[in-house]
Coordinates of C-alpha atoms in Angstrom, one line a residue:
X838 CA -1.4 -57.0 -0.6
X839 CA -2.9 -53.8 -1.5
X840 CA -0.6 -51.8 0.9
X841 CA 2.2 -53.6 -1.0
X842 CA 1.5 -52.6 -4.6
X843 CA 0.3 -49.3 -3.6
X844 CA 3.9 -48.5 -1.7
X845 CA 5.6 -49.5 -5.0
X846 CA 8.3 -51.1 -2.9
X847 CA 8.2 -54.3 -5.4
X848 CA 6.7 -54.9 -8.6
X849 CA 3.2 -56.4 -9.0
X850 CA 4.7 -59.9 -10.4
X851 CA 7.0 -60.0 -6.9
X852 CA 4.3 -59.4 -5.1
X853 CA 1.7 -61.6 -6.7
X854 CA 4.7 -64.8 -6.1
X855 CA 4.9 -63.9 -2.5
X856 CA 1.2 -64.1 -1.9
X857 CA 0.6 -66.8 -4.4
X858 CA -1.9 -65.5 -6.4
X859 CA -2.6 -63.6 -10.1
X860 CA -1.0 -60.4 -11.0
X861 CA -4.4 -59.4 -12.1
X862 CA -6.0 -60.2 -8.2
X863 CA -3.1 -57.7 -7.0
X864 CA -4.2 -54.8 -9.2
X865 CA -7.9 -55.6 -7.9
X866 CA -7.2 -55.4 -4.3
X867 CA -4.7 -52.0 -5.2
X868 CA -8.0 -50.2 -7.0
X869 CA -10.3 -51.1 -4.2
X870 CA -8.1 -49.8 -1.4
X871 CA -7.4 -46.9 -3.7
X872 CA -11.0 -46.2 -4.3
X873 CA -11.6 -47.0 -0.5
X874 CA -9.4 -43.8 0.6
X875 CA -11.3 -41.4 -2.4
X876 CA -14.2 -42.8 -0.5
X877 CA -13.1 -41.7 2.5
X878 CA -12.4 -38.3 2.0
X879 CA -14.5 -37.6 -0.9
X880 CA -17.5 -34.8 0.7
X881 CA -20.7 -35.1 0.6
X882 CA -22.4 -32.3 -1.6
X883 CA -25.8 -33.3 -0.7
X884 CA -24.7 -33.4 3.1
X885 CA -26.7 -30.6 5.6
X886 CA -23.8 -28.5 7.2
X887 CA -26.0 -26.3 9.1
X888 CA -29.4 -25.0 8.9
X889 CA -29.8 -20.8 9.0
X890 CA -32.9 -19.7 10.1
X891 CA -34.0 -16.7 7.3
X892 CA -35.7 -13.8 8.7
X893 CA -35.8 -10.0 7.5
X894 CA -33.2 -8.9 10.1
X895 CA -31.2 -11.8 8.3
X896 CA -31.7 -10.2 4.8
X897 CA -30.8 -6.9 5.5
X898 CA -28.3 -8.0 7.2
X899 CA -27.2 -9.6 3.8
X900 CA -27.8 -6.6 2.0
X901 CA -24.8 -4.5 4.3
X902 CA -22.3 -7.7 4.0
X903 CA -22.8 -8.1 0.0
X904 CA -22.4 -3.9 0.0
X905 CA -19.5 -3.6 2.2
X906 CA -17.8 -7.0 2.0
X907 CA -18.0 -8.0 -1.4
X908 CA -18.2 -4.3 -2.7
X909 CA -21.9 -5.4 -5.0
X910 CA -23.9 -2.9 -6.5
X911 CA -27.5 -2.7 -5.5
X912 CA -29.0 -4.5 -7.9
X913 CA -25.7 -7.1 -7.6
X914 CA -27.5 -7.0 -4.7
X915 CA -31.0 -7.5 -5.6
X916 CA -30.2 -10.6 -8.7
X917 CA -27.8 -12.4 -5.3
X918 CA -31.0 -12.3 -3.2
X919 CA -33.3 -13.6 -6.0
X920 CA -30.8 -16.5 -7.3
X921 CA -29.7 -17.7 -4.0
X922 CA -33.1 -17.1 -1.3
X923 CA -35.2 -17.1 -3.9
X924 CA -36.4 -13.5 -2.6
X925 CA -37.3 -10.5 -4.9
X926 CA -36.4 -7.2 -3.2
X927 CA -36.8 -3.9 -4.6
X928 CA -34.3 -1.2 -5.2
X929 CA -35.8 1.4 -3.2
X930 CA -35.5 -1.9 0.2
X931 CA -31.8 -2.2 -1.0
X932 CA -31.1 1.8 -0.5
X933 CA -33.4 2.2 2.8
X934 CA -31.3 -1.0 4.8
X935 CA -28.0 0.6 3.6
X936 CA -29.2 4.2 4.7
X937 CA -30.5 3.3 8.1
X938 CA -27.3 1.1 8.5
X939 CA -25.5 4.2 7.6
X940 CA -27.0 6.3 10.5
X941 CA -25.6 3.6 12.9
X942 CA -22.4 3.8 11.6
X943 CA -23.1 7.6 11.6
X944 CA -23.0 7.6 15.6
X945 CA -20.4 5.2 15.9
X946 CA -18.2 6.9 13.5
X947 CA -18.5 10.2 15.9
X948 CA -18.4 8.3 19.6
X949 CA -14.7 7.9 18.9
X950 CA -12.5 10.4 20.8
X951 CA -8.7 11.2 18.5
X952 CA -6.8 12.5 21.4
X953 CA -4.6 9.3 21.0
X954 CA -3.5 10.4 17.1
X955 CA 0.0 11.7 17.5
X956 CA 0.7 10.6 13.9
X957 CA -1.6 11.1 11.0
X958 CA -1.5 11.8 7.2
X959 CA -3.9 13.6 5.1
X960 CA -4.9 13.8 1.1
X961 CA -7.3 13.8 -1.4
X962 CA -9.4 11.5 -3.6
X963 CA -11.5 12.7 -6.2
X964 CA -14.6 11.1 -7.7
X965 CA -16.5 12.5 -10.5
X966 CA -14.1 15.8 -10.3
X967 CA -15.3 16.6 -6.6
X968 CA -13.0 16.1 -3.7
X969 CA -13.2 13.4 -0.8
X970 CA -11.1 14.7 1.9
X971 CA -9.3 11.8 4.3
X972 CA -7.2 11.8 7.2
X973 CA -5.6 8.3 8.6
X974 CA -3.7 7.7 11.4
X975 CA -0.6 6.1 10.7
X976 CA 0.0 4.1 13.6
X977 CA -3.4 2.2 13.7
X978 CA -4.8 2.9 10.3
X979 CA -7.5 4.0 12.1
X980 CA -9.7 6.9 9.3
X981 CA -10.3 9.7 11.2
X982 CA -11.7 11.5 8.2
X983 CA -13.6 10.4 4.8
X984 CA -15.7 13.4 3.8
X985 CA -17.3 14.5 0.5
X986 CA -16.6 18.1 -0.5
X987 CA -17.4 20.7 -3.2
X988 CA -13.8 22.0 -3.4
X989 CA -10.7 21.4 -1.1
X990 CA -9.6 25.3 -0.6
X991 CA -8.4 26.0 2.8
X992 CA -11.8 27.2 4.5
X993 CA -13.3 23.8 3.7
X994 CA -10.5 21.7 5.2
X995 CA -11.1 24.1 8.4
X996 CA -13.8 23.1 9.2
X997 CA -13.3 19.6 8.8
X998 CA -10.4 19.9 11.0
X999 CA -12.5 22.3 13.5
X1000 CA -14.9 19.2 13.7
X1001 CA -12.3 16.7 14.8
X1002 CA -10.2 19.1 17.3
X1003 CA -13.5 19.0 19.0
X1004 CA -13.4 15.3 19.2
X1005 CA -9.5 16.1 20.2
X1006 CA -7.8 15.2 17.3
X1007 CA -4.5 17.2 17.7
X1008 CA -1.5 15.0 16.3
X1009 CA 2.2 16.1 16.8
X1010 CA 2.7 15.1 13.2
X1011 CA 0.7 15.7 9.8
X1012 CA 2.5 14.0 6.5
X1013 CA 0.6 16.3 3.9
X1014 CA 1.7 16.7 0.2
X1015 CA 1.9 20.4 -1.7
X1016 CA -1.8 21.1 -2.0
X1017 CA -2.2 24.8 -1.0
X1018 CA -5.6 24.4 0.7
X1019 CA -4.3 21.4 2.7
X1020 CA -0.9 23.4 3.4
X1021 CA -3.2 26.3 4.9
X1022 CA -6.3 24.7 6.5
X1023 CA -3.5 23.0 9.2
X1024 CA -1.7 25.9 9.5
X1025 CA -4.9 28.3 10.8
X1026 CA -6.8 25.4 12.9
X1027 CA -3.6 22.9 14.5
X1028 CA -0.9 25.7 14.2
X1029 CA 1.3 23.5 16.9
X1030 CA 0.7 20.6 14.9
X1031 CA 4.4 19.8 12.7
X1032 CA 3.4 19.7 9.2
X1033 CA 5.7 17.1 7.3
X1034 CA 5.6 17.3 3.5
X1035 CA 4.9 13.6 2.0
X1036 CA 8.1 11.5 -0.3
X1037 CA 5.7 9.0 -1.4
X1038 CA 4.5 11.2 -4.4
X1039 CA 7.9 12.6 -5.3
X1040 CA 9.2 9.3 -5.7
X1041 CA 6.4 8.2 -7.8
X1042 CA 6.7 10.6 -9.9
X1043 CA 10.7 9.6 -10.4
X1044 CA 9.6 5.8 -11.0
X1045 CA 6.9 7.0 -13.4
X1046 CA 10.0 9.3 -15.4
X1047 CA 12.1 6.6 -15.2
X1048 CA 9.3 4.5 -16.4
X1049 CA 8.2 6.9 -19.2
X1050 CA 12.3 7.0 -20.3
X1051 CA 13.0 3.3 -20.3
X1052 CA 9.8 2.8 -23.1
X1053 CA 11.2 5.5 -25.2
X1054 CA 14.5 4.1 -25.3
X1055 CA 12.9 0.2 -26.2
X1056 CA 11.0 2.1 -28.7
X1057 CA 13.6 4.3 -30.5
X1058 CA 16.0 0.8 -30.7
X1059 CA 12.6 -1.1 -32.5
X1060 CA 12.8 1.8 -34.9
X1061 CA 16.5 1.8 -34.8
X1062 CA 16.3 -1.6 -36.3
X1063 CA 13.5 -1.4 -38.9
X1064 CA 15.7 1.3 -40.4
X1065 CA 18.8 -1.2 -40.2
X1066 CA 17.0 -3.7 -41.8
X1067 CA 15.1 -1.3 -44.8
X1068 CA 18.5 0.0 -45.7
X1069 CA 20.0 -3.3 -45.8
X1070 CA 17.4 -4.7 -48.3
X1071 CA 17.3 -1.7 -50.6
X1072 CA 18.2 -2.2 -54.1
X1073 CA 18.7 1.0 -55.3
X1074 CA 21.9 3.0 -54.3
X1075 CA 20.3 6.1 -53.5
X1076 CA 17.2 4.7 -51.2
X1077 CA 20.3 2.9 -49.5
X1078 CA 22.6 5.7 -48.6
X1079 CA 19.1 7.6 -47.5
X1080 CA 17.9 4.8 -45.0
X1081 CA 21.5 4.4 -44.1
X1082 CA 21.3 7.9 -43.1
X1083 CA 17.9 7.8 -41.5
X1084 CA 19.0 4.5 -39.5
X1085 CA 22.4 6.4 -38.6
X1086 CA 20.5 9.7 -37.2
X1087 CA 18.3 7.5 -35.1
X1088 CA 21.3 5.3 -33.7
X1089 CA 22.7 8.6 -32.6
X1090 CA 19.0 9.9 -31.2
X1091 CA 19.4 6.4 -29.2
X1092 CA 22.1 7.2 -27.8
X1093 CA 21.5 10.0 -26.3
X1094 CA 18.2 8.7 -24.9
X1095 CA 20.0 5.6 -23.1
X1096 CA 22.6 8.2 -21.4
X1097 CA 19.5 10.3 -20.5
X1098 CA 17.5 7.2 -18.7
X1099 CA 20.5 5.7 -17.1
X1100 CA 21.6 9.0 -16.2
X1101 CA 18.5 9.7 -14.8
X1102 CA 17.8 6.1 -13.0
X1103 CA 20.8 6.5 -11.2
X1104 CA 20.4 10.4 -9.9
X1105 CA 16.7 9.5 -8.9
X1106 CA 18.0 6.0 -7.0
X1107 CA 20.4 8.2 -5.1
X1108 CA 17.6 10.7 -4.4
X1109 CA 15.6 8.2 -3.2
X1110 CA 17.8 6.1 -1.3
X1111 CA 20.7 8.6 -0.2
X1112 CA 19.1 11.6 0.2
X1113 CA 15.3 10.6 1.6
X1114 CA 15.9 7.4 3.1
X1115 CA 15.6 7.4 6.8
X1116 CA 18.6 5.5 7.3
X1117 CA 21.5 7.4 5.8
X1118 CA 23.3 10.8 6.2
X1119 CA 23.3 13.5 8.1
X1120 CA 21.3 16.5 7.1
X1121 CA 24.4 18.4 5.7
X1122 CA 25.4 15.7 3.6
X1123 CA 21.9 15.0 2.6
X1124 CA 21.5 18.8 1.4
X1125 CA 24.7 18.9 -0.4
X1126 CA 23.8 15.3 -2.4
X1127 CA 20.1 17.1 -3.0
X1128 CA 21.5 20.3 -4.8
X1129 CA 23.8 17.7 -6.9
X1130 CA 21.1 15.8 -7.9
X1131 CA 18.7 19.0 -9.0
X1132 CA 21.7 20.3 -10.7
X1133 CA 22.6 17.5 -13.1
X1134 CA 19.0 16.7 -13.5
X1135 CA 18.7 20.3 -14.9
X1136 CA 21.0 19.5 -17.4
X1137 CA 19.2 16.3 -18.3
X1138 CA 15.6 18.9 -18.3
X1139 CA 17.1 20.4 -21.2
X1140 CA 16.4 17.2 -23.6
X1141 CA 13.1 16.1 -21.9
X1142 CA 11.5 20.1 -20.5
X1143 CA 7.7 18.2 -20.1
X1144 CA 8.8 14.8 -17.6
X1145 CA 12.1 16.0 -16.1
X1146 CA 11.5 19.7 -16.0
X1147 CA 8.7 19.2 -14.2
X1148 CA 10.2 16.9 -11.3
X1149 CA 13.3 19.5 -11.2
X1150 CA 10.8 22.5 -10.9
X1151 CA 8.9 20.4 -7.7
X1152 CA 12.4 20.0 -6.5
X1153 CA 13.6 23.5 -6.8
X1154 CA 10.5 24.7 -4.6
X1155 CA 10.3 21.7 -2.4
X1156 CA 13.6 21.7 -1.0
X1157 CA 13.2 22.6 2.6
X1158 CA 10.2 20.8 2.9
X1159 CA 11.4 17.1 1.5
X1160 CA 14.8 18.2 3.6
X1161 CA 13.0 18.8 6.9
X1162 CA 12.3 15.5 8.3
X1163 CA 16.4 14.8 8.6
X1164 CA 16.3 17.8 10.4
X1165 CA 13.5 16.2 12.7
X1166 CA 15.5 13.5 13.0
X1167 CA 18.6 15.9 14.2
X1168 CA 17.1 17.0 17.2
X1169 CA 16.4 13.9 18.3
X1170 CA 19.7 12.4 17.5
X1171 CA 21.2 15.4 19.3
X1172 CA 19.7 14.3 22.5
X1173 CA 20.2 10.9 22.1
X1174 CA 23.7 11.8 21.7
X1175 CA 23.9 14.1 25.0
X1176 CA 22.6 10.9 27.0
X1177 CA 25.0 8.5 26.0
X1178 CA 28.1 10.9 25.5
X1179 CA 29.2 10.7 22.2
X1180 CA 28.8 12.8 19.1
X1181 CA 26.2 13.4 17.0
X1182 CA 28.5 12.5 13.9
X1183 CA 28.7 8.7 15.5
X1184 CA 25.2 8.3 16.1
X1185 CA 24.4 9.6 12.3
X1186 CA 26.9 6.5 11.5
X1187 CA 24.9 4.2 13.3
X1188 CA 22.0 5.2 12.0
X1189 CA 23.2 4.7 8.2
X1190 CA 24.3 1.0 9.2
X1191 CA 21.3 0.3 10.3
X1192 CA 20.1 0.5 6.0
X1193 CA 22.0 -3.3 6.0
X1194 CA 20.4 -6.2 7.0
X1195 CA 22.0 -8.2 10.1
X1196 CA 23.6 -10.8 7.5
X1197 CA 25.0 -8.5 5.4
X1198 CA 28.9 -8.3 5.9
X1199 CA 29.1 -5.1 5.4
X1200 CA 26.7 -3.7 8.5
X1201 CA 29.2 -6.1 10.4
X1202 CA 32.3 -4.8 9.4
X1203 CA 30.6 -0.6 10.2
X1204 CA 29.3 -2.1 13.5
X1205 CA 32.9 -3.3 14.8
X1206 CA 34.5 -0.3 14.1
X1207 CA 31.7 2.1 15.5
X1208 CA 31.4 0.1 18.6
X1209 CA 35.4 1.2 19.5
X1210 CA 33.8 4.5 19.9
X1211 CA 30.5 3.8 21.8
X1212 CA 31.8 0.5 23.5
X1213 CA 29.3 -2.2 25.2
X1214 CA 26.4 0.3 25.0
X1215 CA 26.3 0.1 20.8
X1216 CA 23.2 -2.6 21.2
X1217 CA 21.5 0.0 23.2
X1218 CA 22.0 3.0 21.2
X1219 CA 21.2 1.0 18.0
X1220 CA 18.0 0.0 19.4
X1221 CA 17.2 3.9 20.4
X1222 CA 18.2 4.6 16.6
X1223 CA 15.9 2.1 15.3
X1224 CA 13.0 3.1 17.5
X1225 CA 13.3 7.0 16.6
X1226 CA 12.8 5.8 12.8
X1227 CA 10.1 3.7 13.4
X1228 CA 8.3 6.5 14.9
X1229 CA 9.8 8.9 12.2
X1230 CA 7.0 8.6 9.2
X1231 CA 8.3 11.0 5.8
X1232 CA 5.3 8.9 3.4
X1233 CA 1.5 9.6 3.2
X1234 CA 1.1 5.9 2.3
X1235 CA -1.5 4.6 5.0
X1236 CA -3.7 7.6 3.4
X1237 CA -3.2 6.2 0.1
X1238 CA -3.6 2.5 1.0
X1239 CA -6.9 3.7 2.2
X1240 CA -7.9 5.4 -0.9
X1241 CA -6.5 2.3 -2.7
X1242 CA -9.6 0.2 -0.7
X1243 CA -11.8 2.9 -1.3
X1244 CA -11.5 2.7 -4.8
X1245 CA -13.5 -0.1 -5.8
X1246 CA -16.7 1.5 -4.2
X1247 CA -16.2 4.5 -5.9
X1248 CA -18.0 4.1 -9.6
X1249 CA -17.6 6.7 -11.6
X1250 CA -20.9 6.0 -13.3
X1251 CA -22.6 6.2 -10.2
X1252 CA -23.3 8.6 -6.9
X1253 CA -21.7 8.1 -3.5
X1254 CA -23.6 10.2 -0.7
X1255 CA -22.2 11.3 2.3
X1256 CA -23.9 8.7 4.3
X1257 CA -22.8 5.8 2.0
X1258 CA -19.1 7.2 2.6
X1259 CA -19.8 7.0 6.3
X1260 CA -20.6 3.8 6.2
X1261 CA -17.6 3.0 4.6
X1262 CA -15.4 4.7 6.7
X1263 CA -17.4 2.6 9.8
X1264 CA -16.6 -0.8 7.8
X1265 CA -12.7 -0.3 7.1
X1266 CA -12.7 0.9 10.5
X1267 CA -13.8 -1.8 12.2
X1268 CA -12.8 -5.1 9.4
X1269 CA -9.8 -6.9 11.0
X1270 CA -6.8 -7.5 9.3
X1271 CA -6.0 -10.5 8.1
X1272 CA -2.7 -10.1 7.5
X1273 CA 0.0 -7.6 9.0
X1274 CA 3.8 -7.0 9.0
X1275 CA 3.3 -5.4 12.4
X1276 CA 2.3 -8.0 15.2
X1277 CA 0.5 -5.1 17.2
X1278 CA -1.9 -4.7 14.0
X1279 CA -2.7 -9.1 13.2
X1280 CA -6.0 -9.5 13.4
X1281 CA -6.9 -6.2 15.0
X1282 CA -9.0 -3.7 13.1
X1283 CA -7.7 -0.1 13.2
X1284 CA -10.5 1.0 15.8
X1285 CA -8.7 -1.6 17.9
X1286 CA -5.1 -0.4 17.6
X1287 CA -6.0 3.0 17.8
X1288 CA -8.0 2.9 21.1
X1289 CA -6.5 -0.3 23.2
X1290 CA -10.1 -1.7 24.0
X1291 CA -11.9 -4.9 22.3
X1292 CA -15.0 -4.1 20.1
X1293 CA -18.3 -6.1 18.8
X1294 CA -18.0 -7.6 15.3
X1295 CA -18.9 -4.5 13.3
X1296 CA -22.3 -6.0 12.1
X1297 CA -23.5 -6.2 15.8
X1298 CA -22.0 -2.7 16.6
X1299 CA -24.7 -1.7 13.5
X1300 CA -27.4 -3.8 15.3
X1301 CA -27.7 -7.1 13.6
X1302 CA -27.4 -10.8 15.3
X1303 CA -24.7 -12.4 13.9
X1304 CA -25.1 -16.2 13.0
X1305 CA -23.1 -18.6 14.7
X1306 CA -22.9 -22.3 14.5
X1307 CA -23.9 -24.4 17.5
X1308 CA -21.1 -26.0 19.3
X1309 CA -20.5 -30.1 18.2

């Protein structure tokens, strides 16, 4: 009966007739079923889970997982401790566990050997006006560097980069942005090492124009239309012709400033997407499509000298060096073209249709008539293609997703030591991830990718006993 009116397959009078009984028994047998199931899967607040046996080694091990984990303060720290355990701890206990988990990490942080870096990318991050210096490798995410410094000059990236040759750090490829001291400290201590200058600013900076451009054009239409509507309601013939005028001088400034953005929206999307993308022309072409681009966004300078002059001023000098990586790419297409006998011109074709996703009609339609010239081997020399770009980074991202993780430790109200950094750098080294695009990197932690070997959750590598339920 209950099963019945719960299924809603008939009404409650049909099934009260067929059972022979009140309507009002049927909805008392439904609520009793229905509060039967709640009952069944309803937890148990009250109920004992597992028991944890509390001992110091237990709360400082608390103390690093609220720190690193969670990202608390120290006396976040100290008010958890108090409100959950019931266990007053002083500031100056909060600071010594964290420092002598620090000189753990320390040791661990310099038992790793970097030979295996071929990739890496290196930057800045500044707290309280004083430089951390970072390098990451890109393939594993692995942080090969996180140091404080009191200025980031050429000399102090030396030696930084002195102290991780030793350790054998010597990648084939640095992405680096314009910083001078940067530029120079590779140059002197990994002078083999190819230095490739970084897109991911560049094109920041155009979304950030772009950005900037789109606001002043919603802003001049709201004026636009307060003027519109003032000179409409005036009364007097004279305040009307003036607001008329007003309104009709800043339709005109409108104008010009939606030319200007969607001008400039479209030069920068054919910067970004023609010219730097991976996937796309060959280097001639690309040059040819970059001095367009600089030229016309000269002319667009003009009206706007402080945001657009200043990205056509970074593009003037930094030609060669946002150019270079097609040029990288080149040589290698050069020789992949020598093995499989056919131009260079037909493997740059490939590579461009390999910017369209497999449904698109149109990476069909440029894959039937390049495979006339390459014939059955077209799968195989796409797959080359796509393999060179995957190894081919041109962004300093992975640096900056690390910086973006760092952030939230990094209080400008209060100090970060050395040490504290280190332990950092030990943490994000060694925290899985949860989540990955890349299968090789799901549920690893960069320490893994980057060195092939298994590791001990990262609070046993600092020397505490991690809890673990007893098996049911």
């Amino acid at each position: 009966m209950a099963l019945e009116a719960i299924g809603r397959r008939q009404t409650i009078t049909e099934i009260s007739k067929n059972f022979e009984c009140s309507r009002t028994t049927v909805h008392e047998q439904k609520n009793r079923a229905l509060q039967a199931a709640a009952n069944a899967f309803e937890d148990a607040d009250d109920e004992t889970l597992f028991t944890i046996r509390v001992t110091k080694s237990f709360i400082n091990q608390m103390v690093v997982g609220l720190f690193c984990i969670s990202g608390s303060s120290y006396r976040g720290v100290m008010f958890f401790l108090e409100s959950i355990f019931d266990y007053p701890i002083s500031l100056g206990s909060v600071f010594n566990i964290l420092d002598a988990a620090a000189d753990k990490a320390a040791s661990v942080n310099g038992a790793y050997e970097l030979g295996s870096i071929k990739s890496s990318a290196a930057d800045e991050v500044f707290h309280r006006n004083q430089p951390i210096l970072s390098i990451v490798d890109i393939e594993s995410r692995y942080c090969a560097l996180l140091a404080k410094a009191n200025d980031r000059d050429h000399e102090t990236w030396g030696i930084h980069l002195l102290d991780l040759q030793a350790r054998g750090y010597a990648p084939v490829t640095s992405i680096i942005d314009s910083a001078k001291g940067l530029i120079k400290g590779h140059e002197e201590i990994l002078p083999e090492t190819i230095l490739r200058h970084d897109h991911f600013h560049l094109i920041r900076d155009l979304k950030d124009c772009g950005r900037f451009l789109k606001n002043q054009v919603a802003s001049t239409t709201t004026e636009v239309l307060t003027l519109i509507r003032r000179a409409e309601k005036a009364q007097d013939t004279q305040m009307k012709k003036e607001r008329s005028a007003a309104a009709s001088v800043a339709l005109t400034e409108l104008g010009a400033l939606e030319d200007t953005y969607s001008t400039f929206q479209l030069l920068a999307q054919w910067l970004q997407h023609d010219v730097l993308q991976l996937a796309g022309y060959a280097p001639e072409v690309r040059a040819m499509l970059y001095d367009f681009i600089v030229s016309e966004m000269s002319i667009l300078a003009g009206r706007h000298p402080h945001r657009i002059g200043a990205i056509v001023t970074s593009l003037h000098f930094r030609r060669d060096a946002l150019l270079d990586v097609a040029d990288a790419l080149n040589d290698q297409f050069a020789q992949l073209a020598a093995q499989y006998k056919i131009s260079i011109n037909t493997v740059w074709k490939i590579c461009y249709t390999t910017r369209y996703g497999i449904d698109n009609c149109t990476y069909h339609d440029q894959s039937s008539a390049l495979e006339s010239l390459t014939g059955e081997k077209y799968d195989e020399i796409e797959d080359a293609i796509l393999a060179i770009l995957e190894k081919t980074h041109r962004c300093s991202s992975m640096v900056e997703n690390l910086h973006s993780r760092l952030r939230p430790y990094l209080d400008e109200r209060k100090f970060v030591s050395q040490k504290i950094l280190g332990l950092l750098q030990f943490y994000l080294n060694h925290k899985p991830f949860m989540r990955s695009k890349h299968e090789r990197l799901k549920n690893k932690t960069p320490a893994q990718a980057m060195t092939g070997k298994p590791h001990l959750p990262w609070l046993e590598m600092l020397g505490f006993t991690c809890f673990k339920q007893p098996a049911i």
